[in-house]
Amino acid sequence: MHNVHKLIVLCLVVGAYSDEHNHIYGDNEEVILWMNTVGPYHNRQETYAYFSLPFCVGSKDTINHYHETLSEALQGVELEFSGIDIEFKSNVQKGEYCAVQLNEDKYKVFVYAVKNHYWYQMYIDDLPIWGVVGEIKDNNYYIWTHKKFEIGYNGKQIIDVNLTSEDKVLLTPNVKLSFTYEVIWKPTETKFEDRFDKYLDYNFFQHRIHWFSIFNSFMMVIFLVGLVSMILMRTLRKDYARYSKDEDIDDMERDLGDEYGWKQVHGDVFRPASNSLVFSSLIGAGHQVTTVVFCVIVFAILGELYTERGSLLSTAIFVYAITSPINGYFGGSLYARMGGKLWIRQMTVSAFMLPAFVCGTAFFINFIAIYYHASRAIPFGTMVAVTCICLFIILPLTLVGTVLGRNLAGQPDYPCRINAVPRPIPEKKWFMEPGVIILMGGILPFASIFIEMYFIFTSFWAYKIYYVYGFMLLVFIILMIVTVCVTIVCTYFLLNAEDYRWQWTSFLAAASTSAYVYIYAIYYFFFKTKMYGLFQTAFYFGYMALFSGALGIMCGTVGYVGTSVFVRKIYSTVKID
Ligand SMILES: *[C@@H]1O[C@H](CO)[C@@H](O)[C@H](O)[C@H]1NC(C)=O
């Protein structure tokens, strides 16, 4: 019933206030001040609905609550109408809009909020506005009661809003707080397209460090690409050398192990990976994640998505849903090539692996959020919507992809035959063990991205608007190249030690990047943030686990795909005796 109600409200909102969406206002047209959330300044993701504090609502009554989109609900946006009367280009003298009679409880709540440096967020015409609740002075708690809005306009559009809090009142039980506001409209020359510029922190994002890190990673790419092409050329050249009896053995060769080490395992390299069902599902999901990340970054560059609430997440959900066939295609075809028969089970695992991971974490955090009454608690209707997307969009599309993949690319076409009996894996030095190689594999990819990680974490946890998606795209591409090169080198060492279990090793060697990212996230939590409390800690580590997990699957897949091209290439030159 509640949800139906919400839906009707939502339709009304869309019908009645379309000027919020085209951002065009006529003179004296209503401008809505939406109250969003309130929360501790140092815990910026811990937010509660504005009216969870005993603030009062103005006398103007309109719709009081709505979640416009799925992603706004997921991100804890809680827009509620303030009841404050604002009209386009019409100044309002200072005057009371409502009053609160404090009792013991309300007094305590306000004191708590002021003590924890609570601040609140509002929206006018999609522009965020922040204000602090109160101030502590000499162990006395004061609350700001006057809001002065200075709104800049250009033609029929709102360009910027400045809020000044005035009139401190000492909080004492049983006092009556009178909340006042005033509105001053000022013409400005700034263009509508540039109105978000004042929220962007150029000094932070365009810092020399940022450019320097990109340059650094770029150098690493050149070095690694050089290394890989050298390995590739040497392995291929040696074949010619064998025919022409042209002996030119250099020192590198002895260091890299037995001369023909990797050729010994030609009868086993294309043996299906162990747990091929899980493996192919991971690879399928990885293809999808990689595509989604790439598309979202490109859309963010083209569409300046940061100017609209929640649009980045909406785009991500949408792109994720429609790219499900990619998951099915690559996962299903790989599973078929590995001779798997349980293809329906594989498809289900593949389709629901990430959604389950995300929902599981979200569910866990949700319980804590509900306990704290935080606005991060996901409404029931939203959960139903997410489940429907999974069942009725993602699953059928994955099925389509799987069927296509199995039929179009399901035949194994390996350059070498697979021996009937697996070859025993010889003893080798400790640093050639897959476990060690996996741990080493993540270091360079992590090194190429960790400065960008700092910027991404900071924008997410400290409310800086991330807008340098061009940088992000560059880092993404660099990460992909570094990951592929590193896994190729790792696999080359592994195969030279006559260990043919390269599929999982290459996947995990690349995926271990995410372990380093998570360790970095732990460091970031303790040294760069001032978060506290169970809710915030669970929220931070839960979402960081999601982020690292997705990153790991993405890197792992890219590493595996690059390596399988490499393996195919070098073994296609082997003459089978
Ligand atoms: C808001 O504040 C900024 C910085 O102080 C100022 O440049 C701008 O003109 C102000 N806008 C309005 C509408 O007063």
Coordinates of C-alpha atoms and ligand atoms in Angstrom, one line a residue:
M1 CA 0.0 0.0 0.0
H2 CA 2.8 2.3 1.0
N3 CA 4.5 1.7 -2.3
V4 CA 1.5 2.3 -4.4
H5 CA 1.1 5.6 -2.5
K6 CA 4.7 6.4 -3.3
L7 CA 4.1 5.6 -7.0
I8 CA 1.2 7.9 -7.2
V9 CA 3.1 10.7 -5.5
L10 CA 5.9 10.1 -7.9
C11 CA 3.6 10.5 -10.9
L12 CA 2.2 13.7 -9.4
V13 CA 5.7 15.1 -8.9
V14 CA 6.7 14.3 -12.4
G15 CA 3.6 15.9 -13.7
A16 CA 3.5 19.0 -11.6
Y17 CA 7.1 20.0 -11.3
S18 CA 8.6 19.4 -14.6
D19 CA 10.5 22.7 -14.3
E20 CA 12.8 20.9 -11.9
H21 CA 13.8 18.8 -14.8
N22 CA 14.2 21.3 -17.6
H23 CA 15.5 23.9 -15.1
I24 CA 13.5 26.8 -16.7
Y25 CA 11.5 29.0 -14.4
G26 CA 9.1 31.9 -15.1
D27 CA 8.9 34.9 -12.8
N28 CA 7.4 34.1 -9.4
E29 CA 7.2 30.5 -10.3
E30 CA 7.6 28.2 -7.4
V31 CA 11.2 27.0 -6.6
I32 CA 11.3 24.0 -4.4
L33 CA 13.7 23.6 -1.5
W34 CA 14.2 19.9 -0.9
M35 CA 15.6 18.9 2.4
N36 CA 17.9 15.8 2.0
T37 CA 20.0 14.4 4.7
V38 CA 21.7 15.3 7.9
G39 CA 24.8 13.5 9.4
P40 CA 28.1 13.9 11.1
Y41 CA 30.6 16.0 9.2
H42 CA 33.4 13.5 9.5
N43 CA 31.3 10.5 8.5
R44 CA 30.0 11.7 5.3
Q45 CA 28.4 8.5 4.1
E46 CA 26.5 8.2 7.4
T47 CA 23.4 10.1 6.8
Y48 CA 19.9 10.3 8.2
A49 CA 16.8 12.0 6.9
Y50 CA 16.8 15.7 7.6
F51 CA 13.5 15.5 9.6
S52 CA 14.9 12.7 11.8
L53 CA 16.1 15.7 13.8
P54 CA 13.2 17.6 15.3
F55 CA 13.3 20.4 12.7
C56 CA 10.0 21.8 11.7
V57 CA 8.3 22.1 8.3
G58 CA 7.2 25.4 6.8
S59 CA 3.6 26.2 6.3
K60 CA 3.4 25.6 2.6
D61 CA 2.2 22.1 2.0
T62 CA 3.0 20.1 -1.0
I63 CA 4.2 16.5 -1.6
N64 CA 6.5 15.7 1.2
H65 CA 8.6 12.8 0.1
Y66 CA 9.7 11.0 -2.9
H67 CA 12.4 8.9 -4.4
E68 CA 12.7 9.8 -7.9
T69 CA 14.9 7.0 -9.2
L70 CA 16.1 3.7 -8.1
S71 CA 19.7 4.9 -7.8
E72 CA 18.6 7.8 -5.6
A73 CA 16.9 5.3 -3.2
L74 CA 20.0 3.1 -3.3
Q75 CA 22.3 6.1 -2.5
G76 CA 20.2 7.1 0.5
V77 CA 18.8 10.3 -1.0
E78 CA 15.8 11.3 1.1
L79 CA 14.2 14.4 -0.5
E80 CA 11.5 15.9 1.6
F81 CA 9.8 19.2 1.0
S82 CA 10.8 21.9 3.3
G83 CA 7.6 23.8 3.3
I84 CA 9.6 27.0 2.7
D85 CA 8.0 29.4 0.2
I86 CA 10.5 30.4 -2.5
E87 CA 9.5 32.0 -5.8
F88 CA 11.7 32.7 -8.8
K89 CA 13.2 36.2 -8.7
S90 CA 11.1 37.3 -5.8
N91 CA 13.0 38.4 -2.7
V92 CA 11.7 37.4 0.7
Q93 CA 12.4 39.5 3.8
K94 CA 13.6 37.8 6.9
G95 CA 10.7 36.0 8.5
E96 CA 9.7 33.0 10.5
Y97 CA 8.7 29.9 8.6
C98 CA 8.1 27.7 11.6
A99 CA 8.9 27.2 15.3
V100 CA 9.9 24.3 17.6
Q101 CA 9.0 24.1 21.2
L102 CA 11.9 22.2 22.7
N103 CA 11.2 19.5 25.3
E104 CA 13.7 17.4 27.1
D105 CA 13.9 14.8 24.2
K106 CA 14.2 17.3 21.4
Y107 CA 16.8 19.3 23.3
K108 CA 18.9 16.1 23.8
V109 CA 18.7 15.3 20.1
F110 CA 19.8 18.7 19.0
V111 CA 22.7 18.7 21.5
Y112 CA 23.8 15.4 20.2
A113 CA 23.7 16.7 16.6
V114 CA 25.7 19.8 17.5
K115 CA 28.2 17.8 19.5
N116 CA 28.8 15.5 16.6
H117 CA 29.2 18.3 14.1
Y118 CA 26.1 17.4 12.2
W119 CA 25.6 19.2 8.9
Y120 CA 22.7 18.9 6.5
Q121 CA 22.2 18.9 2.8
M122 CA 19.5 20.5 0.7
Y123 CA 18.7 20.8 -3.0
I124 CA 17.4 23.7 -5.0
D125 CA 17.0 22.9 -8.7
D126 CA 19.4 20.0 -8.3
L127 CA 22.1 22.2 -6.8
P128 CA 23.4 20.8 -3.5
I129 CA 23.5 23.2 -0.6
W130 CA 25.2 22.4 2.7
G131 CA 24.8 24.0 6.1
V132 CA 25.8 23.2 9.7
V133 CA 23.3 22.5 12.4
G134 CA 25.1 24.4 15.2
E135 CA 28.2 25.3 17.0
I136 CA 29.9 24.5 20.3
K137 CA 31.4 27.3 22.3
D138 CA 32.8 27.0 25.9
N139 CA 30.8 23.8 26.4
N140 CA 27.6 25.5 25.4
Y141 CA 25.6 24.3 22.4
Y142 CA 24.2 26.7 20.0
I143 CA 21.9 26.2 17.0
W144 CA 21.7 28.3 13.9
T145 CA 18.1 29.4 13.3
H146 CA 18.3 31.7 10.4
K147 CA 18.9 30.6 6.8
K148 CA 19.9 33.3 4.3
F149 CA 19.7 32.1 0.7
E150 CA 21.4 34.1 -2.0
I151 CA 20.4 32.7 -5.3
G152 CA 22.1 33.7 -8.5
Y153 CA 20.1 33.5 -11.7
N154 CA 20.8 34.0 -15.4
G155 CA 17.7 34.6 -17.5
K156 CA 15.2 31.9 -16.6
Q157 CA 17.7 29.6 -14.9
I158 CA 19.1 29.2 -11.5
I159 CA 22.9 29.3 -11.5
D160 CA 24.1 29.2 -7.9
V161 CA 22.9 29.2 -4.3
N162 CA 24.8 30.4 -1.3
L163 CA 23.5 29.6 2.1
T164 CA 24.6 31.7 5.2
S165 CA 23.6 30.5 8.6
E166 CA 22.9 33.3 11.1
D167 CA 21.3 33.9 14.5
K168 CA 22.9 31.5 17.0
V169 CA 20.6 30.5 19.8
L170 CA 21.7 28.8 22.9
L171 CA 20.1 25.4 23.3
T172 CA 18.3 25.1 26.6
P173 CA 15.4 22.8 27.5
N174 CA 11.9 24.2 27.1
V175 CA 12.9 27.1 24.9
K176 CA 11.0 28.0 21.8
L177 CA 13.2 28.0 18.7
S178 CA 11.9 30.2 15.9
F179 CA 13.4 29.3 12.5
T180 CA 13.6 32.1 10.0
Y181 CA 14.7 32.5 6.4
E182 CA 15.3 35.1 3.8
V183 CA 15.8 35.0 0.1
I184 CA 17.9 37.3 -2.1
W185 CA 17.9 36.9 -5.8
K186 CA 20.9 38.3 -7.7
P187 CA 21.5 38.3 -11.5
T188 CA 24.8 36.7 -12.6
E189 CA 26.7 36.3 -15.8
T190 CA 27.7 32.7 -15.3
K191 CA 26.4 30.3 -17.9
F192 CA 24.0 27.5 -16.9
E193 CA 26.5 24.9 -18.3
D194 CA 29.2 26.1 -15.9
R195 CA 27.1 26.2 -12.8
F196 CA 28.6 23.1 -11.4
D197 CA 32.1 24.4 -11.7
K198 CA 32.2 25.9 -8.3
Y199 CA 31.7 22.5 -6.8
L200 CA 34.7 21.1 -8.6
D201 CA 37.9 21.1 -6.8
Y202 CA 40.4 21.9 -9.5
N203 CA 43.4 22.3 -7.1
F204 CA 42.7 18.8 -5.7
F205 CA 42.2 16.9 -8.9
Q206 CA 44.5 18.7 -11.3
H207 CA 47.4 18.5 -8.9
R208 CA 50.9 17.9 -10.2
I209 CA 50.8 14.5 -8.4
H210 CA 47.9 13.4 -10.6
W211 CA 49.7 14.2 -13.8
F212 CA 52.9 12.8 -12.5
S213 CA 51.3 9.5 -11.6
I214 CA 49.8 9.1 -15.0
F215 CA 53.2 9.8 -16.6
N216 CA 54.8 7.3 -14.2
S217 CA 52.3 4.6 -15.1
F218 CA 52.8 5.3 -18.7
M219 CA 56.6 4.7 -18.4
M220 CA 55.8 1.4 -16.7
V221 CA 53.6 0.5 -19.6
I222 CA 56.4 1.1 -22.1
F223 CA 58.8 -1.0 -20.0
L224 CA 56.4 -3.9 -19.6
V225 CA 55.3 -3.9 -23.2
G226 CA 59.0 -4.0 -24.2
L227 CA 59.6 -6.9 -21.8
V228 CA 56.7 -8.9 -23.2
S229 CA 57.6 -8.3 -26.8
M230 CA 61.1 -9.4 -26.0
I231 CA 59.8 -12.7 -24.5
L232 CA 57.5 -13.2 -27.4
M233 CA 60.2 -12.5 -30.0
R234 CA 62.8 -14.8 -28.3
T235 CA 60.4 -17.7 -28.0
L236 CA 59.5 -17.4 -31.6
R237 CA 63.0 -16.7 -32.9
K238 CA 64.4 -19.8 -31.2
D239 CA 62.4 -21.9 -33.6
Y240 CA 64.1 -20.4 -36.5
A241 CA 67.4 -20.7 -34.7
R242 CA 66.9 -24.4 -34.3
Y243 CA 66.4 -24.8 -38.0
S244 CA 69.2 -22.7 -39.1
K245 CA 71.6 -24.0 -36.4
D246 CA 72.3 -20.5 -35.6
E247 CA 73.6 -20.7 -32.0
D248 CA 73.2 -17.5 -30.2
I249 CA 72.5 -18.3 -26.6
D250 CA 72.6 -15.3 -24.3
D251 CA 72.7 -15.0 -20.6
M252 CA 69.0 -14.2 -20.3
E253 CA 68.2 -17.6 -21.5
R254 CA 69.8 -19.5 -18.7
D255 CA 68.2 -17.2 -16.2
L256 CA 64.8 -17.8 -17.5
G257 CA 65.1 -21.6 -16.9
D258 CA 65.3 -24.6 -19.0
E259 CA 65.6 -23.8 -22.7
Y260 CA 62.6 -25.5 -23.8
G261 CA 60.8 -25.7 -20.5
W262 CA 57.5 -24.4 -21.7
K263 CA 57.4 -26.7 -24.7
Q264 CA 57.5 -29.8 -22.6
V265 CA 53.9 -29.2 -21.4
H266 CA 52.3 -28.8 -24.9
G267 CA 50.2 -31.8 -24.2
D268 CA 48.8 -30.3 -21.1
V269 CA 48.5 -26.5 -21.4
F270 CA 45.1 -26.7 -23.0
R271 CA 43.8 -29.1 -20.4
P272 CA 40.6 -27.6 -18.9
A273 CA 41.1 -25.6 -15.7
S274 CA 40.1 -27.3 -12.5
N275 CA 36.6 -26.2 -11.4
S276 CA 35.8 -25.1 -14.9
L277 CA 32.3 -24.1 -13.9
V278 CA 33.4 -21.5 -11.4
F279 CA 36.3 -20.5 -13.6
S280 CA 34.2 -19.9 -16.7
S281 CA 31.5 -18.1 -14.7
L282 CA 34.2 -15.7 -13.3
I283 CA 35.5 -15.1 -16.7
G284 CA 32.0 -14.4 -18.1
A285 CA 31.2 -12.0 -15.2
G286 CA 34.6 -10.4 -15.7
H287 CA 33.9 -9.6 -19.4
Q288 CA 30.7 -8.0 -18.3
V289 CA 32.3 -5.9 -15.5
T290 CA 35.0 -4.7 -17.8
T291 CA 32.5 -3.6 -20.4
V292 CA 30.4 -1.9 -17.9
V293 CA 33.3 0.0 -16.4
F294 CA 34.5 1.1 -19.8
C295 CA 31.0 2.2 -20.9
V296 CA 30.3 4.1 -17.7
I297 CA 33.6 6.0 -17.9
V298 CA 32.9 6.9 -21.5
F299 CA 29.4 8.0 -20.8
A300 CA 30.6 10.0 -17.8
I301 CA 33.1 11.8 -20.0
L302 CA 30.5 12.5 -22.7
G303 CA 27.5 13.3 -20.5
E304 CA 29.1 15.0 -17.5
L305 CA 27.0 12.7 -15.3
Y306 CA 28.2 14.3 -12.1
T307 CA 25.8 17.2 -12.5
E308 CA 22.8 15.0 -11.8
R309 CA 22.0 13.2 -8.6
G310 CA 22.4 9.5 -8.9
S311 CA 22.7 9.4 -12.7
L312 CA 26.1 7.6 -12.6
L313 CA 24.6 4.8 -10.6
S314 CA 21.5 4.7 -12.8
T315 CA 23.8 4.4 -15.9
A316 CA 25.8 1.7 -14.3
I317 CA 22.8 -0.4 -13.4
F318 CA 21.3 0.1 -16.9
V319 CA 24.5 -0.8 -18.7
Y320 CA 25.0 -3.8 -16.4
A321 CA 21.6 -5.1 -17.2
I322 CA 21.8 -4.8 -20.9
T323 CA 25.4 -6.1 -21.2
S324 CA 24.3 -9.5 -19.6
P325 CA 24.6 -11.3 -23.0
I326 CA 28.3 -10.6 -22.9
N327 CA 28.5 -12.5 -19.7
G328 CA 26.6 -15.4 -21.1
Y329 CA 28.5 -15.5 -24.3
F330 CA 32.0 -15.5 -22.9
G331 CA 31.3 -17.6 -19.9
G332 CA 29.1 -20.1 -21.8
S333 CA 31.5 -20.5 -24.7
L334 CA 34.5 -21.0 -22.4
Y335 CA 32.7 -23.6 -20.4
A336 CA 31.7 -25.4 -23.5
R337 CA 35.3 -25.4 -24.8
M338 CA 36.4 -26.9 -21.5
G339 CA 33.9 -29.7 -22.1
G340 CA 31.5 -28.7 -19.4
K341 CA 28.0 -30.2 -19.5
L342 CA 26.1 -28.5 -16.7
W343 CA 25.6 -25.4 -18.8
I344 CA 22.4 -24.2 -17.1
R345 CA 24.0 -24.3 -13.7
Q346 CA 27.0 -22.5 -15.2
M347 CA 24.8 -19.8 -16.6
T348 CA 23.0 -19.3 -13.3
V349 CA 26.2 -19.0 -11.4
S350 CA 27.5 -16.6 -14.0
A351 CA 24.4 -14.4 -14.0
F352 CA 23.9 -14.2 -10.3
M353 CA 27.5 -14.2 -9.0
L354 CA 27.9 -10.5 -8.9
P355 CA 24.4 -9.5 -8.1
A356 CA 24.5 -11.9 -5.2
F357 CA 27.8 -10.6 -4.0
V358 CA 26.5 -7.0 -4.2
C359 CA 23.1 -7.8 -2.7
G360 CA 24.6 -9.9 0.1
T361 CA 26.9 -7.1 1.2
A362 CA 24.1 -4.5 0.8
F363 CA 21.8 -6.7 2.8
F364 CA 24.3 -7.0 5.7
I365 CA 24.9 -3.2 5.7
N366 CA 21.2 -2.6 5.4
F367 CA 20.5 -4.4 8.7
I368 CA 22.9 -2.1 10.5
A369 CA 21.5 0.9 8.7
I370 CA 18.0 0.0 9.8
Y371 CA 19.1 -0.4 13.3
Y372 CA 20.6 3.1 13.2
H373 CA 17.6 4.5 11.2
A374 CA 20.1 5.8 8.7
S375 CA 18.9 7.0 5.4
R376 CA 21.1 4.4 3.8
A377 CA 18.6 1.7 4.7
I378 CA 17.3 0.5 1.4
P379 CA 13.5 0.7 1.1
F380 CA 11.6 -2.5 0.5
G381 CA 10.2 -1.4 -2.8
T382 CA 13.7 -0.8 -4.1
M383 CA 14.8 -4.3 -3.1
V384 CA 11.8 -5.7 -5.0
A385 CA 12.8 -3.6 -8.0
V386 CA 16.4 -4.8 -7.9
T387 CA 15.2 -8.4 -7.6
C388 CA 13.0 -8.0 -10.6
I389 CA 15.8 -6.5 -12.7
C390 CA 17.9 -9.6 -11.9
L391 CA 15.2 -12.1 -12.6
F392 CA 13.5 -10.6 -15.6
I393 CA 16.2 -8.7 -17.4
I394 CA 19.6 -10.1 -16.4
L395 CA 18.8 -13.8 -16.4
P396 CA 17.0 -14.0 -19.8
L397 CA 19.7 -11.8 -21.4
T398 CA 22.4 -14.1 -20.0
L399 CA 20.5 -17.1 -21.3
V400 CA 20.5 -15.6 -24.8
G401 CA 24.3 -14.9 -24.6
T402 CA 25.0 -18.4 -23.3
V403 CA 23.1 -20.1 -26.1
L404 CA 24.9 -18.0 -28.7
G405 CA 28.2 -18.6 -27.1
R406 CA 27.9 -22.3 -26.9
N407 CA 26.8 -22.6 -30.5
L408 CA 29.1 -20.0 -32.1
A409 CA 32.3 -20.4 -30.1
G410 CA 31.8 -23.6 -28.1
Q411 CA 34.2 -25.9 -30.1
P412 CA 37.7 -26.3 -28.8
D413 CA 40.2 -25.5 -31.4
Y414 CA 43.5 -25.7 -29.6
P415 CA 46.8 -25.7 -31.6
C416 CA 48.0 -28.7 -29.6
R417 CA 46.4 -32.0 -28.8
I418 CA 45.7 -32.7 -25.1
N419 CA 47.5 -35.9 -23.8
A420 CA 45.2 -38.5 -22.2
V421 CA 47.4 -38.8 -19.1
P422 CA 48.3 -35.6 -17.2
R423 CA 52.0 -35.0 -16.9
P424 CA 53.2 -34.8 -13.3
I425 CA 54.3 -31.3 -12.3
P426 CA 58.0 -31.3 -11.4
E427 CA 59.4 -30.0 -8.2
K428 CA 60.5 -26.4 -8.5
K429 CA 62.0 -23.5 -6.6
W430 CA 59.6 -21.8 -4.0
F431 CA 59.3 -18.6 -6.0
M432 CA 58.0 -20.5 -9.0
E433 CA 55.0 -21.9 -7.0
P434 CA 51.7 -20.5 -8.3
G435 CA 50.9 -19.0 -4.9
V436 CA 54.0 -16.9 -4.9
I437 CA 53.5 -15.9 -8.5
I438 CA 49.9 -14.9 -7.8
L439 CA 51.0 -12.7 -4.9
M440 CA 53.7 -11.0 -7.0
G441 CA 51.4 -10.5 -9.9
G442 CA 49.3 -7.9 -8.3
I443 CA 52.1 -5.5 -7.3
L444 CA 52.7 -3.7 -10.6
P445 CA 49.1 -3.3 -11.6
F446 CA 48.4 -1.9 -8.1
A447 CA 51.4 0.4 -8.4
S448 CA 50.0 1.8 -11.6
I449 CA 46.7 2.7 -10.1
F450 CA 47.1 3.5 -6.4
I451 CA 47.4 7.2 -6.8
E452 CA 44.1 7.2 -8.8
M453 CA 42.7 5.1 -6.0
Y454 CA 43.5 7.9 -3.6
F455 CA 41.5 10.3 -5.7
I456 CA 38.6 8.0 -6.1
F457 CA 38.4 7.1 -2.4
T458 CA 38.7 10.7 -1.4
S459 CA 35.9 11.8 -3.7
F460 CA 33.7 9.0 -2.5
W461 CA 34.3 9.3 1.2
A462 CA 34.8 13.0 1.4
Y463 CA 32.1 14.3 -1.0
K464 CA 34.4 15.8 -3.5
I465 CA 32.7 15.6 -6.8
Y466 CA 34.8 13.3 -9.0
Y467 CA 34.8 14.8 -12.5
V468 CA 38.1 13.9 -14.1
Y469 CA 36.9 10.9 -15.9
G470 CA 39.4 11.5 -18.7
F471 CA 42.1 10.6 -16.1
M472 CA 40.1 7.6 -15.1
L473 CA 39.9 6.4 -18.6
L474 CA 43.6 6.7 -19.0
V475 CA 44.3 4.9 -15.8
F476 CA 41.8 2.2 -16.8
I477 CA 43.6 1.6 -20.1
I478 CA 47.0 1.7 -18.4
L479 CA 45.8 -0.8 -15.8
M480 CA 44.5 -3.1 -18.5
I481 CA 47.8 -3.1 -20.4
V482 CA 49.9 -3.5 -17.3
T483 CA 47.8 -6.4 -16.1
V484 CA 48.0 -8.2 -19.4
C485 CA 51.8 -7.7 -19.6
V486 CA 52.4 -8.8 -16.0
T487 CA 50.3 -11.9 -16.3
I488 CA 52.0 -12.9 -19.5
V489 CA 55.3 -12.6 -17.8
C490 CA 54.0 -14.6 -14.8
T491 CA 52.6 -17.3 -17.1
Y492 CA 55.8 -17.5 -19.0
F493 CA 57.7 -18.2 -15.8
L494 CA 55.2 -20.8 -14.7
L495 CA 55.1 -22.6 -18.0
N496 CA 58.9 -22.6 -18.1
A497 CA 58.8 -24.4 -14.8
E498 CA 56.8 -27.0 -16.6
D499 CA 53.7 -26.2 -14.6
Y500 CA 50.7 -26.1 -16.9
R501 CA 48.1 -24.8 -14.4
W502 CA 48.2 -21.4 -16.0
Q503 CA 44.5 -20.6 -16.3
W504 CA 43.8 -20.1 -12.6
T505 CA 47.3 -18.7 -12.0
S506 CA 46.9 -16.0 -14.6
F507 CA 43.5 -15.1 -13.4
L508 CA 44.5 -14.9 -9.8
A509 CA 47.8 -13.3 -10.4
A510 CA 45.9 -10.4 -12.0
A511 CA 43.1 -10.5 -9.5
S512 CA 45.5 -10.2 -6.6
T513 CA 45.6 -6.5 -7.5
S514 CA 42.4 -6.2 -5.6
A515 CA 44.0 -7.6 -2.4
Y516 CA 46.5 -4.8 -2.5
V517 CA 43.7 -2.3 -3.2
Y518 CA 41.9 -3.6 -0.1
I519 CA 45.0 -3.3 2.0
Y520 CA 45.3 0.2 0.8
A521 CA 41.7 0.8 1.7
I522 CA 42.4 -0.3 5.3
Y523 CA 45.3 2.1 5.4
Y524 CA 43.1 4.8 4.0
F525 CA 40.5 4.2 6.7
F526 CA 42.9 4.6 9.5
F527 CA 45.0 7.4 8.3
K528 CA 43.0 9.5 5.9
T529 CA 39.5 9.4 7.3
K530 CA 38.0 10.3 10.6
M531 CA 35.2 7.8 10.5
Y532 CA 34.0 6.1 13.6
G533 CA 31.1 3.9 14.8
L534 CA 29.9 0.5 13.8
F535 CA 27.7 1.7 11.0
Q536 CA 30.4 3.7 9.3
T537 CA 33.0 0.9 9.7
A538 CA 30.7 -1.7 8.3
F539 CA 29.6 0.6 5.5
Y540 CA 33.2 1.4 4.6
F541 CA 34.6 -2.1 4.6
G542 CA 31.6 -3.6 3.0
Y543 CA 31.6 -1.2 0.1
M544 CA 35.3 -1.4 -0.2
A545 CA 35.1 -5.2 -0.4
L546 CA 32.6 -4.8 -3.2
F547 CA 34.8 -2.4 -5.0
S548 CA 37.9 -4.5 -4.7
G549 CA 36.0 -7.7 -5.6
A550 CA 34.7 -6.2 -8.8
L551 CA 38.1 -4.8 -9.6
G552 CA 39.7 -8.2 -9.0
I553 CA 37.3 -10.0 -11.3
M554 CA 37.9 -7.4 -13.9
C555 CA 41.7 -7.5 -13.7
G556 CA 41.6 -11.3 -13.5
T557 CA 39.6 -11.6 -16.6
V558 CA 41.7 -9.2 -18.6
G559 CA 44.8 -11.0 -17.4
Y560 CA 43.5 -14.3 -18.4
V561 CA 42.3 -13.2 -21.8
G562 CA 45.6 -11.6 -22.6
T563 CA 47.5 -14.6 -21.4
S564 CA 45.4 -17.1 -23.4
V565 CA 46.1 -15.2 -26.6
F566 CA 49.8 -15.3 -25.7
V567 CA 49.7 -19.1 -24.9
R568 CA 47.9 -19.8 -28.1
K569 CA 50.4 -17.8 -30.0
I570 CA 53.5 -19.5 -28.6
Y571 CA 52.2 -23.0 -28.8
S572 CA 50.9 -22.6 -32.3
T573 CA 54.6 -22.6 -33.3
V574 CA 55.3 -25.9 -31.6
K575 CA 55.8 -28.8 -34.0
I576 CA 54.2 -31.8 -32.5
D577 CA 56.6 -34.7 -32.7
Ligands
LIG1 C1 28.1 33.0 -3.7 O1 29.4 33.1 -3.1 C2 30.5 33.2 -4.1 C3 31.8 33.1 -3.3 O2 31.8 34.0 -2.2 C4 30.3 34.5 -4.9 O3 31.3 34.5 -5.9 C5 28.9 34.4 -5.6 O4 28.7 35.6 -6.3 C6 27.8 34.2 -4.5 N1 26.6 34.1 -5.2 C7 25.5 34.8 -4.9 C8 24.3 34.5 -5.7 O5 25.5 35.6 -4.0

